[in-house]
Amino acid sequence: MDLDMDSMAAAIGVSVPVLRFLLCFVATIPVGFFHRVVPSRLGKHIYAAGSGAILSFLSFGFSSNLHFLVPMLLSYSSMVLFRPYCGVLTFILGFVYLIGCHVYYMSGDAWKEGGIDATGALMVLTLKVISCAINYNDGLLKEEDLRESQKKNCLIKLPSLIEYFGYCLCCGSHFAGPVYEVKDYLDWTERTGIWAYTEKDLSPSPFGATIRAILQAALCMALYLYLAPNYPLSRFSDPIYQEWGFWRKLSYQYMSGFTARWKYYFIWSISEASIIISGLGFSGWTDTSPPKPRWDRAKNVDIIGVELAKSSVELPLVWNIQVSTWLRHYVYDRLVKKGKKPGFLQLLATQTTSAVWHGLYPGYIIFFVQSALMIAGSRVIYRWQQAIPPTKDVIKKIMVLMNFAYTLLVLNYSSVGFMLLSLHETLAAYGSVYYVGTILPVILVLLGKIINPAKPVRKARKEQ
C-alpha cells in the first residue's frame, strides 16, 4: 500500500500526506451520499460526527480530532455557562487557539511547500463554532434589535451535544468548507424548513448537480496540473526573474495568481459535490413552471465571476462565497452602529480578521490590507462611472473597462503576498513591479476625496 501511495503521489506530483488527504477528501462524496439513507435523526447526527472524525483521522492522524475538540468544547461550555457572553468568548478563544495552531505548525510554510496538516479543517471549524455561539447569544435579544440575517439564524434552544458535534464535523464541509449555519444543518437533518416534504412529495434529485460539480473539479485539477510546473513560486527568487522587464514580471504575477486559483476551484468543487449529494446543498425551488431545484447553498466560488470580475467590489460575492458571507454577518455588519453607514475602517477590520484567520504570516496581512485598498479604489472608479451622463455611453464603457483592468492588475499583484507569505519575498516581488498594485489604489482613494461627483441616482446604485 505504501509503495502504491508513493507511486501515485509521484505520478501527480504531490507528497504522500497530500495524496492521502485528497483520497479522503474525494471520499466525502460517497460518504455524503450514504447520509441520505441513514435512519433516524439521532443516527444522522452520529453518522455526520463519526464520518468526519474517521476521515480526519485517516487524513491527519489521531491528534487532529483532539485539536478539533478544543474549540468545540470551549464554545459549547460557553453557551451552557455564559450565554450572555458566549459569542464574544467563543470568538476570542476560538481565534486564539487557531492562531496558536497556525504558529505551532507553521501551516502556511507547509502548504506552500506541498505539505498538509489539520489547520485548514480547524479554520472551517472555528467559523462554525463562533457562528453557533453568536446565534445562541442573539436568541436573548429582542426581535426589533435583530437584523434580518440574525432573525433567520438565531437559536432559542441550545442544540444537544450530539447535534452540535454532527454540525461541527459533518464531513462534507469539514475539510475545506463551505461554512453553513447550524439552523440549516438541523433543518436538513430533521427534514423541516425547505427540506420538508411538500404535499406533492417533491424530493429533488441531486445527481445532475453533483455530476456537474465533479466534472468541474476534474477540469480544474487538470488545468492546475498543466499550469503549475510552468509557474513555480520559486521563480520569484530566481535571478532570471530579476532580468525580465516590467511587463513580463507583471504578466508572470498574473499567471501565478491565475494558476493558484485553479487549485482552490478544484477543492471547492469537490466540497460542493459532497454537500449537494447529501441533500444539504439544496436551497429551494425556482419560480419557473415546472419548478427546478436550486443547489447553491454549497456554492463557494463562481469561476467566471472571479476571472472576469468587472469590479473588485464583486470579488467577495464570487470568491470563497460562504466565508465572505460569514465575515459580513459576524464581523462587518456587527461593527456598524445602528443608523450609521459602513466605511473603510469596517472594511479594513473585516479584511484583517480574514488575514488573521488564515494565519499570522506577513503575506496574508499584506494581501488582505491590499484587498481593502483594492475594493476602496474600485468603488472610486465606480462612482466616477455612475456620474457620467447616459448620453456619453462610450466614456462610460471605457470606465467599465478601466475598472475591469484595474481589478485584474491589483488582484493578481496582491495575491503574490498570499502565495509567498514571507515579508522579504512579498516586498521583493511587489518592488520588482514598482509597487504598482499598491500605489494605484492609494492614488484612486486620494483622488476620490478630491474628485467626488454627485451621488448616482437610486437606479444606478442598484446596478452595483
Short mmCIF file of C-alpha atoms in Angstrom, two decimals:
data_model
loop_
_atom_site.label_atom_id
_atom_site.label_comp_id
_atom_site.label_asym_id
_atom_site.label_seq_id
_atom_site.Cartn_x
_atom_site.Cartn_y
_atom_site.Cartn_z
CA MET A 1 0.00 0.00 0.00
CA ASP A 2 2.85 2.38 0.85
CA LEU A 3 4.53 1.61 -2.48
CA ASP A 4 1.27 2.26 -4.29
CA MET A 5 0.82 5.55 -2.44
CA ASP A 6 4.38 6.56 -3.26
CA SER A 7 3.97 5.85 -6.95
CA MET A 8 0.55 7.50 -7.13
CA ALA A 9 1.86 10.59 -5.32
CA ALA A 10 4.88 10.79 -7.63
CA ALA A 11 2.64 10.43 -10.69
CA ILE A 12 0.63 13.56 -9.88
CA GLY A 13 3.50 15.47 -8.29
CA VAL A 14 2.31 15.64 -4.66
CA SER A 15 3.54 14.27 -1.34
CA VAL A 16 2.07 11.11 0.19
CA PRO A 17 0.31 13.06 3.02
CA VAL A 18 -1.32 15.32 0.42
CA LEU A 19 -2.41 12.29 -1.63
CA ARG A 20 -3.88 10.69 1.49
CA PHE A 21 -5.79 13.89 2.19
CA LEU A 22 -7.05 14.09 -1.42
CA LEU A 23 -8.32 10.49 -1.31
CA CYS A 24 -10.18 11.13 1.95
CA PHE A 25 -11.43 14.44 0.59
CA VAL A 26 -12.87 12.80 -2.54
CA ALA A 27 -14.35 10.08 -0.28
CA THR A 28 -16.62 12.74 1.24
CA ILE A 29 -18.77 12.40 -1.90
CA PRO A 30 -19.87 8.77 -1.32
CA VAL A 31 -19.95 9.43 2.44
CA GLY A 32 -22.31 12.35 1.77
CA PHE A 33 -24.50 10.12 -0.40
CA PHE A 34 -24.90 7.47 2.31
CA HIS A 35 -26.03 10.14 4.77
CA ARG A 36 -29.32 10.17 2.81
CA VAL A 37 -30.14 6.59 3.80
CA VAL A 38 -29.12 6.71 7.47
CA PRO A 39 -32.28 6.09 9.55
CA SER A 40 -33.48 8.39 12.35
CA ARG A 41 -32.35 11.88 13.29
CA LEU A 42 -30.04 10.58 16.03
CA GLY A 43 -28.43 8.18 13.58
CA LYS A 44 -27.80 11.00 11.11
CA HIS A 45 -26.09 13.13 13.77
CA ILE A 46 -23.92 10.21 14.87
CA TYR A 47 -23.08 9.42 11.24
CA ALA A 48 -22.17 13.05 10.49
CA ALA A 49 -19.89 13.34 13.53
CA GLY A 50 -18.40 9.86 13.19
CA SER A 51 -17.65 10.02 9.47
CA GLY A 52 -15.98 13.42 9.88
CA ALA A 53 -13.84 12.17 12.76
CA ILE A 54 -12.82 8.99 10.91
CA LEU A 55 -11.84 10.80 7.71
CA SER A 56 -9.92 13.37 9.78
CA PHE A 57 -8.04 10.53 11.49
CA LEU A 58 -7.19 8.93 8.13
CA SER A 59 -6.09 12.27 6.69
CA PHE A 60 -4.19 13.92 9.54
CA GLY A 61 -3.84 11.37 12.33
CA PHE A 62 -5.41 11.00 15.77
CA SER A 63 -4.14 14.35 17.07
CA SER A 64 -6.33 16.23 14.60
CA ASN A 65 -9.51 15.21 16.39
CA LEU A 66 -8.02 16.29 19.71
CA HIS A 67 -7.35 19.71 18.17
CA PHE A 68 -10.94 19.90 16.93
CA LEU A 69 -12.30 19.03 20.37
CA VAL A 70 -10.71 22.09 21.99
CA PRO A 71 -12.71 24.86 20.21
CA MET A 72 -15.81 22.67 20.11
CA LEU A 73 -15.84 22.12 23.86
CA LEU A 74 -14.82 25.70 24.68
CA SER A 75 -17.72 27.01 22.57
CA TYR A 76 -20.28 24.56 23.94
CA SER A 77 -19.19 25.24 27.52
CA SER A 78 -19.52 29.00 27.00
CA MET A 79 -23.04 28.51 25.61
CA VAL A 80 -24.02 26.43 28.64
CA LEU A 81 -22.37 28.57 31.33
CA PHE A 82 -22.12 32.12 29.95
CA ARG A 83 -24.89 32.55 27.41
CA PRO A 84 -24.96 36.40 27.51
CA TYR A 85 -21.25 36.47 26.60
CA CYS A 86 -20.83 33.18 24.72
CA GLY A 87 -20.47 34.84 21.30
CA VAL A 88 -17.60 37.11 22.31
CA LEU A 89 -15.94 34.40 24.41
CA THR A 90 -16.04 31.87 21.60
CA PHE A 91 -14.79 34.42 19.06
CA ILE A 92 -11.77 35.29 21.20
CA LEU A 93 -10.95 31.78 22.43
CA GLY A 94 -11.53 30.22 19.00
CA PHE A 95 -9.21 32.64 17.24
CA VAL A 96 -6.55 32.43 19.98
CA TYR A 97 -6.45 28.64 19.67
CA LEU A 98 -6.44 28.75 15.87
CA ILE A 99 -3.58 31.27 15.83
CA GLY A 100 -1.65 29.10 18.29
CA CYS A 101 -2.01 26.11 15.95
CA HIS A 102 -1.00 28.21 12.95
CA VAL A 103 2.15 29.33 14.76
CA TYR A 104 3.00 25.88 16.18
CA TYR A 105 2.57 24.02 12.90
CA MET A 106 3.74 26.89 10.64
CA SER A 107 0.91 25.72 8.41
CA GLY A 108 1.46 28.34 5.72
CA ASP A 109 5.00 27.10 5.07
CA ALA A 110 3.75 23.51 4.97
CA TRP A 111 1.03 24.33 2.42
CA LYS A 112 3.44 26.44 0.37
CA GLU A 113 5.87 23.52 0.11
CA GLY A 114 3.17 20.97 -0.75
CA GLY A 115 2.54 19.66 2.76
CA ILE A 116 -0.75 19.29 4.63
CA ASP A 117 -1.98 19.44 8.21
CA ALA A 118 -5.25 19.76 10.11
CA THR A 119 -5.20 23.56 10.47
CA GLY A 120 -7.19 24.02 7.24
CA ALA A 121 -10.06 21.99 8.70
CA LEU A 122 -9.60 23.78 12.03
CA MET A 123 -10.08 27.11 10.24
CA VAL A 124 -13.50 25.99 8.97
CA LEU A 125 -14.43 24.54 12.37
CA THR A 126 -13.51 27.82 14.10
CA LEU A 127 -16.01 29.75 11.99
CA LYS A 128 -18.69 27.15 12.68
CA VAL A 129 -18.36 27.22 16.47
CA ILE A 130 -18.24 31.04 16.51
CA SER A 131 -21.38 31.41 14.40
CA CYS A 132 -23.22 28.85 16.54
CA ALA A 133 -22.32 30.68 19.77
CA ILE A 134 -23.18 34.11 18.38
CA ASN A 135 -26.53 32.87 17.09
CA TYR A 136 -27.31 31.36 20.51
CA ASN A 137 -26.32 34.70 22.05
CA ASP A 138 -28.66 36.50 19.60
CA GLY A 139 -31.51 34.37 20.88
CA LEU A 140 -31.53 36.54 24.03
CA LEU A 141 -32.06 39.80 22.11
CA LYS A 142 -35.37 41.46 21.27
CA GLU A 143 -36.61 40.83 17.76
CA GLU A 144 -36.61 44.54 16.88
CA ASP A 145 -32.89 44.70 17.68
CA LEU A 146 -32.01 41.96 15.21
CA ARG A 147 -31.04 42.28 11.55
CA GLU A 148 -32.75 40.01 9.03
CA SER A 149 -29.80 37.59 8.95
CA GLN A 150 -29.85 37.44 12.76
CA LYS A 151 -33.58 36.71 12.83
CA LYS A 152 -33.08 33.91 10.33
CA ASN A 153 -30.18 32.23 12.14
CA CYS A 154 -30.65 32.97 15.87
CA LEU A 155 -31.01 30.00 18.21
CA ILE A 156 -33.57 30.00 21.01
CA LYS A 157 -32.75 26.48 22.17
CA LEU A 158 -29.27 25.09 22.74
CA PRO A 159 -28.51 22.16 20.37
CA SER A 160 -27.82 18.86 22.11
CA LEU A 161 -24.19 17.77 22.28
CA ILE A 162 -24.60 15.14 19.54
CA GLU A 163 -26.41 17.65 17.29
CA TYR A 164 -23.58 20.11 17.88
CA PHE A 165 -20.87 17.51 17.13
CA GLY A 166 -22.71 16.44 13.98
CA TYR A 167 -22.85 20.06 12.80
CA CYS A 168 -19.17 20.68 13.53
CA LEU A 169 -17.76 17.50 11.98
CA CYS A 170 -20.19 16.83 9.13
CA CYS A 171 -17.59 15.69 6.61
CA GLY A 172 -19.00 17.39 3.53
CA SER A 173 -17.73 20.75 4.73
CA HIS A 174 -15.36 19.71 7.50
CA PHE A 175 -12.18 19.67 5.42
CA ALA A 176 -12.45 22.82 3.31
CA GLY A 177 -15.85 24.40 3.83
CA PRO A 178 -18.17 25.83 2.86
CA VAL A 179 -19.36 27.20 6.19
CA TYR A 180 -23.10 26.96 6.81
CA GLU A 181 -25.45 27.76 9.69
CA VAL A 182 -26.36 25.34 12.46
CA LYS A 183 -30.07 26.00 11.85
CA ASP A 184 -29.67 24.83 8.25
CA TYR A 185 -27.92 21.69 9.43
CA LEU A 186 -30.68 20.94 11.95
CA ASP A 187 -33.47 21.61 9.44
CA TRP A 188 -31.77 19.35 6.90
CA THR A 189 -31.33 16.54 9.41
CA GLU A 190 -34.88 16.82 10.75
CA ARG A 191 -36.50 17.32 7.31
CA THR A 192 -38.01 20.66 8.27
CA GLY A 193 -37.94 24.06 6.58
CA ILE A 194 -37.17 23.82 2.86
CA TRP A 195 -36.24 20.14 3.33
CA ALA A 196 -39.75 19.21 4.49
CA TYR A 197 -41.69 17.04 2.06
CA THR A 198 -44.48 19.01 0.39
CA GLU A 199 -47.99 17.83 -0.46
CA LYS A 200 -46.67 16.73 -3.85
CA ASP A 201 -43.79 14.97 -2.09
CA LEU A 202 -41.23 16.75 -4.21
CA SER A 203 -37.84 15.29 -3.43
CA PRO A 204 -35.21 16.99 -5.59
CA SER A 205 -32.66 14.74 -7.27
CA PRO A 206 -29.09 15.87 -6.54
CA PHE A 207 -27.37 13.73 -9.13
CA GLY A 208 -27.30 16.15 -12.06
CA ALA A 209 -25.86 18.97 -9.95
CA THR A 210 -23.38 16.55 -8.33
CA ILE A 211 -22.08 15.32 -11.69
CA ARG A 212 -21.67 18.93 -12.85
CA ALA A 213 -19.60 19.73 -9.75
CA ILE A 214 -17.45 16.61 -10.19
CA LEU A 215 -16.77 17.40 -13.86
CA GLN A 216 -15.89 20.97 -12.87
CA ALA A 217 -13.49 19.65 -10.24
CA ALA A 218 -11.80 17.33 -12.77
CA LEU A 219 -11.37 20.18 -15.26
CA CYS A 220 -9.94 22.48 -12.59
CA MET A 221 -7.45 19.89 -11.37
CA ALA A 222 -6.35 19.08 -14.93
CA LEU A 223 -5.75 22.74 -15.70
CA TYR A 224 -3.87 23.25 -12.44
CA LEU A 225 -1.60 20.26 -13.04
CA TYR A 226 -0.90 21.55 -16.55
CA LEU A 227 -0.09 25.11 -15.49
CA ALA A 228 1.64 24.62 -12.12
CA PRO A 229 5.01 23.33 -13.43
CA ASN A 230 5.29 26.38 -15.71
CA TYR A 231 4.70 28.96 -12.98
CA PRO A 232 6.52 27.85 -9.81
CA LEU A 233 6.69 30.26 -6.87
CA SER A 234 10.44 29.67 -6.70
CA ARG A 235 10.79 31.74 -9.87
CA PHE A 236 10.23 34.94 -7.87
CA SER A 237 13.58 34.42 -6.11
CA ASP A 238 15.33 33.20 -9.27
CA PRO A 239 17.95 35.62 -10.70
CA ILE A 240 16.39 35.21 -14.15
CA TYR A 241 13.18 36.84 -12.87
CA GLN A 242 15.11 39.98 -11.96
CA GLU A 243 16.42 40.20 -15.52
CA TRP A 244 12.94 40.42 -17.00
CA GLY A 245 11.29 43.69 -17.93
CA PHE A 246 8.35 45.29 -16.12
CA TRP A 247 5.59 43.84 -18.31
CA ARG A 248 6.98 40.31 -18.27
CA LYS A 249 7.22 40.39 -14.47
CA LEU A 250 3.67 41.70 -14.23
CA SER A 251 2.38 39.01 -16.59
CA TYR A 252 4.18 36.33 -14.54
CA GLN A 253 2.47 37.62 -11.41
CA TYR A 254 -0.86 37.39 -13.22
CA MET A 255 -0.22 33.80 -14.38
CA SER A 256 0.99 32.74 -10.92
CA GLY A 257 -2.22 34.00 -9.33
CA PHE A 258 -4.33 32.55 -12.16
CA THR A 259 -2.67 29.14 -11.77
CA ALA A 260 -3.01 29.02 -7.97
CA ARG A 261 -6.74 29.77 -8.13
CA TRP A 262 -7.49 26.55 -10.02
CA LYS A 263 -6.32 24.53 -7.04
CA TYR A 264 -8.94 26.26 -4.89
CA TYR A 265 -11.57 25.86 -7.61
CA PHE A 266 -10.92 22.10 -7.53
CA ILE A 267 -11.15 21.87 -3.73
CA TRP A 268 -14.39 23.86 -3.53
CA SER A 269 -15.94 21.91 -6.42
CA ILE A 270 -15.37 18.62 -4.56
CA SER A 271 -16.90 20.11 -1.38
CA GLU A 272 -19.84 21.33 -3.42
CA ALA A 273 -20.39 17.86 -4.90
CA SER A 274 -20.26 16.25 -1.45
CA ILE A 275 -22.78 18.62 0.10
CA ILE A 276 -25.11 18.54 -2.89
CA ILE A 277 -25.31 14.74 -2.99
CA SER A 278 -26.07 14.65 0.74
CA GLY A 279 -29.05 16.94 0.18
CA LEU A 280 -27.74 19.77 2.37
CA GLY A 281 -26.80 21.76 -0.74
CA PHE A 282 -30.48 22.21 -1.65
CA SER A 283 -31.56 25.85 -1.29
CA GLY A 284 -35.14 25.84 -2.56
CA TRP A 285 -37.15 25.76 -5.76
CA THR A 286 -37.15 28.22 -8.63
CA ASP A 287 -40.31 30.16 -9.54
CA THR A 288 -40.39 28.62 -13.01
CA SER A 289 -43.02 26.19 -14.22
CA PRO A 290 -42.26 23.42 -13.56
CA PRO A 291 -40.12 24.42 -10.55
CA LYS A 292 -36.48 23.37 -10.59
CA PRO A 293 -34.28 22.72 -7.56
CA ARG A 294 -31.52 25.17 -6.69
CA TRP A 295 -28.25 23.81 -5.31
CA ASP A 296 -26.31 26.95 -4.46
CA ARG A 297 -26.07 26.55 -0.65
CA ALA A 298 -22.73 24.78 -1.13
CA LYS A 299 -21.51 27.09 -3.89
CA ASN A 300 -18.24 28.63 -2.77
CA VAL A 301 -16.94 30.13 -5.99
CA ASP A 302 -18.15 31.49 -9.32
CA ILE A 303 -15.16 30.83 -11.56
CA ILE A 304 -16.27 33.04 -14.44
CA GLY A 305 -17.29 35.73 -11.95
CA VAL A 306 -13.78 35.78 -10.44
CA GLU A 307 -11.80 35.70 -13.67
CA LEU A 308 -13.98 38.29 -15.43
CA ALA A 309 -14.98 40.49 -12.47
CA LYS A 310 -15.87 43.99 -13.69
CA SER A 311 -15.12 45.46 -10.29
CA SER A 312 -13.14 44.50 -7.18
CA VAL A 313 -16.37 45.01 -5.21
CA GLU A 314 -17.76 41.88 -6.91
CA LEU A 315 -14.92 39.60 -5.75
CA PRO A 316 -16.22 38.84 -2.21
CA LEU A 317 -19.51 37.83 -3.84
CA VAL A 318 -17.88 35.26 -6.13
CA TRP A 319 -14.73 34.07 -4.29
CA ASN A 320 -14.87 31.93 -1.13
CA ILE A 321 -18.51 32.96 -1.05
CA GLN A 322 -19.57 31.34 2.22
CA VAL A 323 -16.60 32.70 4.20
CA SER A 324 -17.28 36.16 2.72
CA THR A 325 -20.89 35.80 3.86
CA TRP A 326 -19.70 34.75 7.34
CA LEU A 327 -17.37 37.77 7.56
CA ARG A 328 -20.18 40.09 6.51
CA HIS A 329 -22.68 38.72 9.04
CA TYR A 330 -20.37 38.17 12.01
CA VAL A 331 -17.77 40.94 11.60
CA TYR A 332 -18.62 43.67 9.08
CA ASP A 333 -22.32 44.19 9.92
CA ARG A 334 -21.70 43.99 13.67
CA LEU A 335 -19.08 46.74 13.54
CA VAL A 336 -21.58 49.17 12.04
CA LYS A 337 -23.53 51.13 14.64
CA LYS A 338 -27.27 51.29 14.22
CA GLY A 339 -28.24 54.16 11.92
CA LYS A 340 -24.67 54.60 10.65
CA LYS A 341 -23.18 53.69 7.28
CA PRO A 342 -20.16 51.38 6.98
CA GLY A 343 -16.86 52.88 5.89
CA PHE A 344 -13.27 51.95 5.16
CA LEU A 345 -12.49 51.11 8.81
CA GLN A 346 -15.16 48.39 8.90
CA LEU A 347 -13.83 47.02 5.61
CA LEU A 348 -10.25 47.07 6.90
CA ALA A 349 -11.24 45.36 10.18
CA THR A 350 -13.08 42.65 8.25
CA GLN A 351 -10.14 42.03 5.92
CA THR A 352 -7.74 41.98 8.88
CA THR A 353 -9.93 39.36 10.60
CA SER A 354 -9.76 37.29 7.42
CA ALA A 355 -5.98 37.68 7.34
CA VAL A 356 -5.58 36.54 10.97
CA TRP A 357 -7.93 33.61 10.29
CA HIS A 358 -5.61 32.46 7.50
CA GLY A 359 -2.51 32.79 9.72
CA LEU A 360 -0.08 35.39 11.04
CA TYR A 361 2.18 35.38 8.01
CA PRO A 362 3.11 38.86 6.74
CA GLY A 363 1.99 37.84 3.25
CA TYR A 364 -1.57 37.20 4.46
CA ILE A 365 -1.74 40.50 6.34
CA ILE A 366 -0.39 42.42 3.35
CA PHE A 367 -2.75 40.65 0.95
CA PHE A 368 -5.89 41.46 2.93
CA VAL A 369 -4.88 45.06 3.59
CA GLN A 370 -4.23 45.27 -0.14
CA SER A 371 -7.70 43.81 -0.72
CA ALA A 372 -9.29 46.57 1.35
CA LEU A 373 -7.39 49.18 -0.66
CA MET A 374 -8.28 47.41 -3.91
CA ILE A 375 -12.01 47.47 -3.14
CA ALA A 376 -11.88 51.11 -1.98
CA GLY A 377 -10.14 52.12 -5.23
CA SER A 378 -12.66 50.19 -7.31
CA ARG A 379 -15.52 51.99 -5.59
CA VAL A 380 -13.99 55.32 -6.60
CA ILE A 381 -13.90 54.26 -10.26
CA TYR A 382 -17.49 53.06 -9.98
CA ARG A 383 -18.64 56.41 -8.55
CA TRP A 384 -16.99 58.24 -11.44
CA GLN A 385 -18.56 55.79 -13.87
CA GLN A 386 -22.06 56.36 -12.49
CA ALA A 387 -21.63 60.14 -12.60
CA ILE A 388 -21.20 60.06 -16.39
CA PRO A 389 -24.38 61.19 -18.19
CA PRO A 390 -26.23 58.49 -20.17
CA THR A 391 -25.57 60.43 -23.37
CA LYS A 392 -21.84 59.68 -23.07
CA ASP A 393 -22.15 55.93 -23.37
CA VAL A 394 -18.69 55.43 -24.90
CA ILE A 395 -16.96 57.13 -21.96
CA LYS A 396 -18.99 55.03 -19.53
CA LYS A 397 -17.90 51.83 -21.30
CA ILE A 398 -14.29 53.00 -21.11
CA MET A 399 -14.70 53.43 -17.34
CA VAL A 400 -16.15 49.91 -17.08
CA LEU A 401 -13.13 48.58 -18.97
CA MET A 402 -10.84 50.62 -16.72
CA ASN A 403 -12.38 49.07 -13.59
CA PHE A 404 -12.01 45.58 -15.08
CA ALA A 405 -8.33 46.17 -15.95
CA TYR A 406 -7.71 47.69 -12.52
CA THR A 407 -9.25 44.66 -10.79
CA LEU A 408 -7.26 42.24 -12.94
CA LEU A 409 -3.96 44.01 -12.21
CA VAL A 410 -4.36 44.65 -8.48
CA LEU A 411 -5.91 41.25 -7.66
CA ASN A 412 -3.07 39.23 -9.17
CA TYR A 413 -0.41 41.60 -7.87
CA SER A 414 -1.89 41.34 -4.36
CA SER A 415 -2.23 37.55 -4.50
CA VAL A 416 1.56 37.21 -4.73
CA GLY A 417 1.71 38.02 -1.00
CA PHE A 418 -0.90 35.33 -0.28
CA MET A 419 1.26 32.77 -2.09
CA LEU A 420 4.78 33.78 -0.98
CA LEU A 421 3.86 34.56 2.66
CA SER A 422 7.24 35.88 3.85
CA LEU A 423 7.73 39.63 4.22
CA HIS A 424 11.03 39.73 2.33
CA GLU A 425 9.79 37.70 -0.67
CA THR A 426 6.50 39.60 -0.84
CA LEU A 427 8.10 43.04 -0.76
CA ALA A 428 10.73 41.94 -3.27
CA ALA A 429 8.04 40.74 -5.68
CA TYR A 430 5.98 43.92 -5.21
CA GLY A 431 9.09 46.06 -5.60
CA SER A 432 10.02 44.31 -8.83
CA VAL A 433 6.99 45.97 -10.45
CA TYR A 434 7.48 49.27 -8.59
CA TYR A 435 4.59 48.60 -6.15
CA VAL A 436 2.14 49.46 -8.92
CA GLY A 437 -0.66 47.44 -7.32
CA THR A 438 -0.30 49.37 -4.05
CA ILE A 439 0.30 52.86 -5.40
CA LEU A 440 -2.60 52.75 -7.87
CA PRO A 441 -5.36 52.06 -5.27
CA VAL A 442 -3.92 54.71 -2.92
CA ILE A 443 -3.91 57.30 -5.71
CA LEU A 444 -7.51 56.43 -6.61
CA VAL A 445 -8.67 56.70 -2.99
CA LEU A 446 -6.99 60.12 -2.64
CA LEU A 447 -8.40 61.30 -5.98
CA GLY A 448 -11.82 60.10 -4.82
CA LYS A 449 -11.62 62.64 -1.99
CA ILE A 450 -10.86 65.43 -4.47
CA ILE A 451 -12.98 64.40 -7.45
CA ASN A 452 -16.18 63.47 -5.69
CA PRO A 453 -19.12 63.70 -8.13
CA ALA A 454 -22.73 63.84 -7.04
CA LYS A 455 -24.17 60.58 -5.79
CA PRO A 456 -25.71 58.43 -8.53
CA VAL A 457 -29.45 58.12 -8.72
CA ARG A 458 -31.09 55.19 -6.94
CA LYS A 459 -31.46 53.12 -10.11
CA ALA A 460 -27.76 53.37 -10.84
CA ARG A 461 -26.84 52.28 -7.32
CA LYS A 462 -28.87 49.12 -7.69
CA GLU A 463 -26.80 48.07 -10.67
CA GLN A 464 -23.73 47.77 -8.47
#
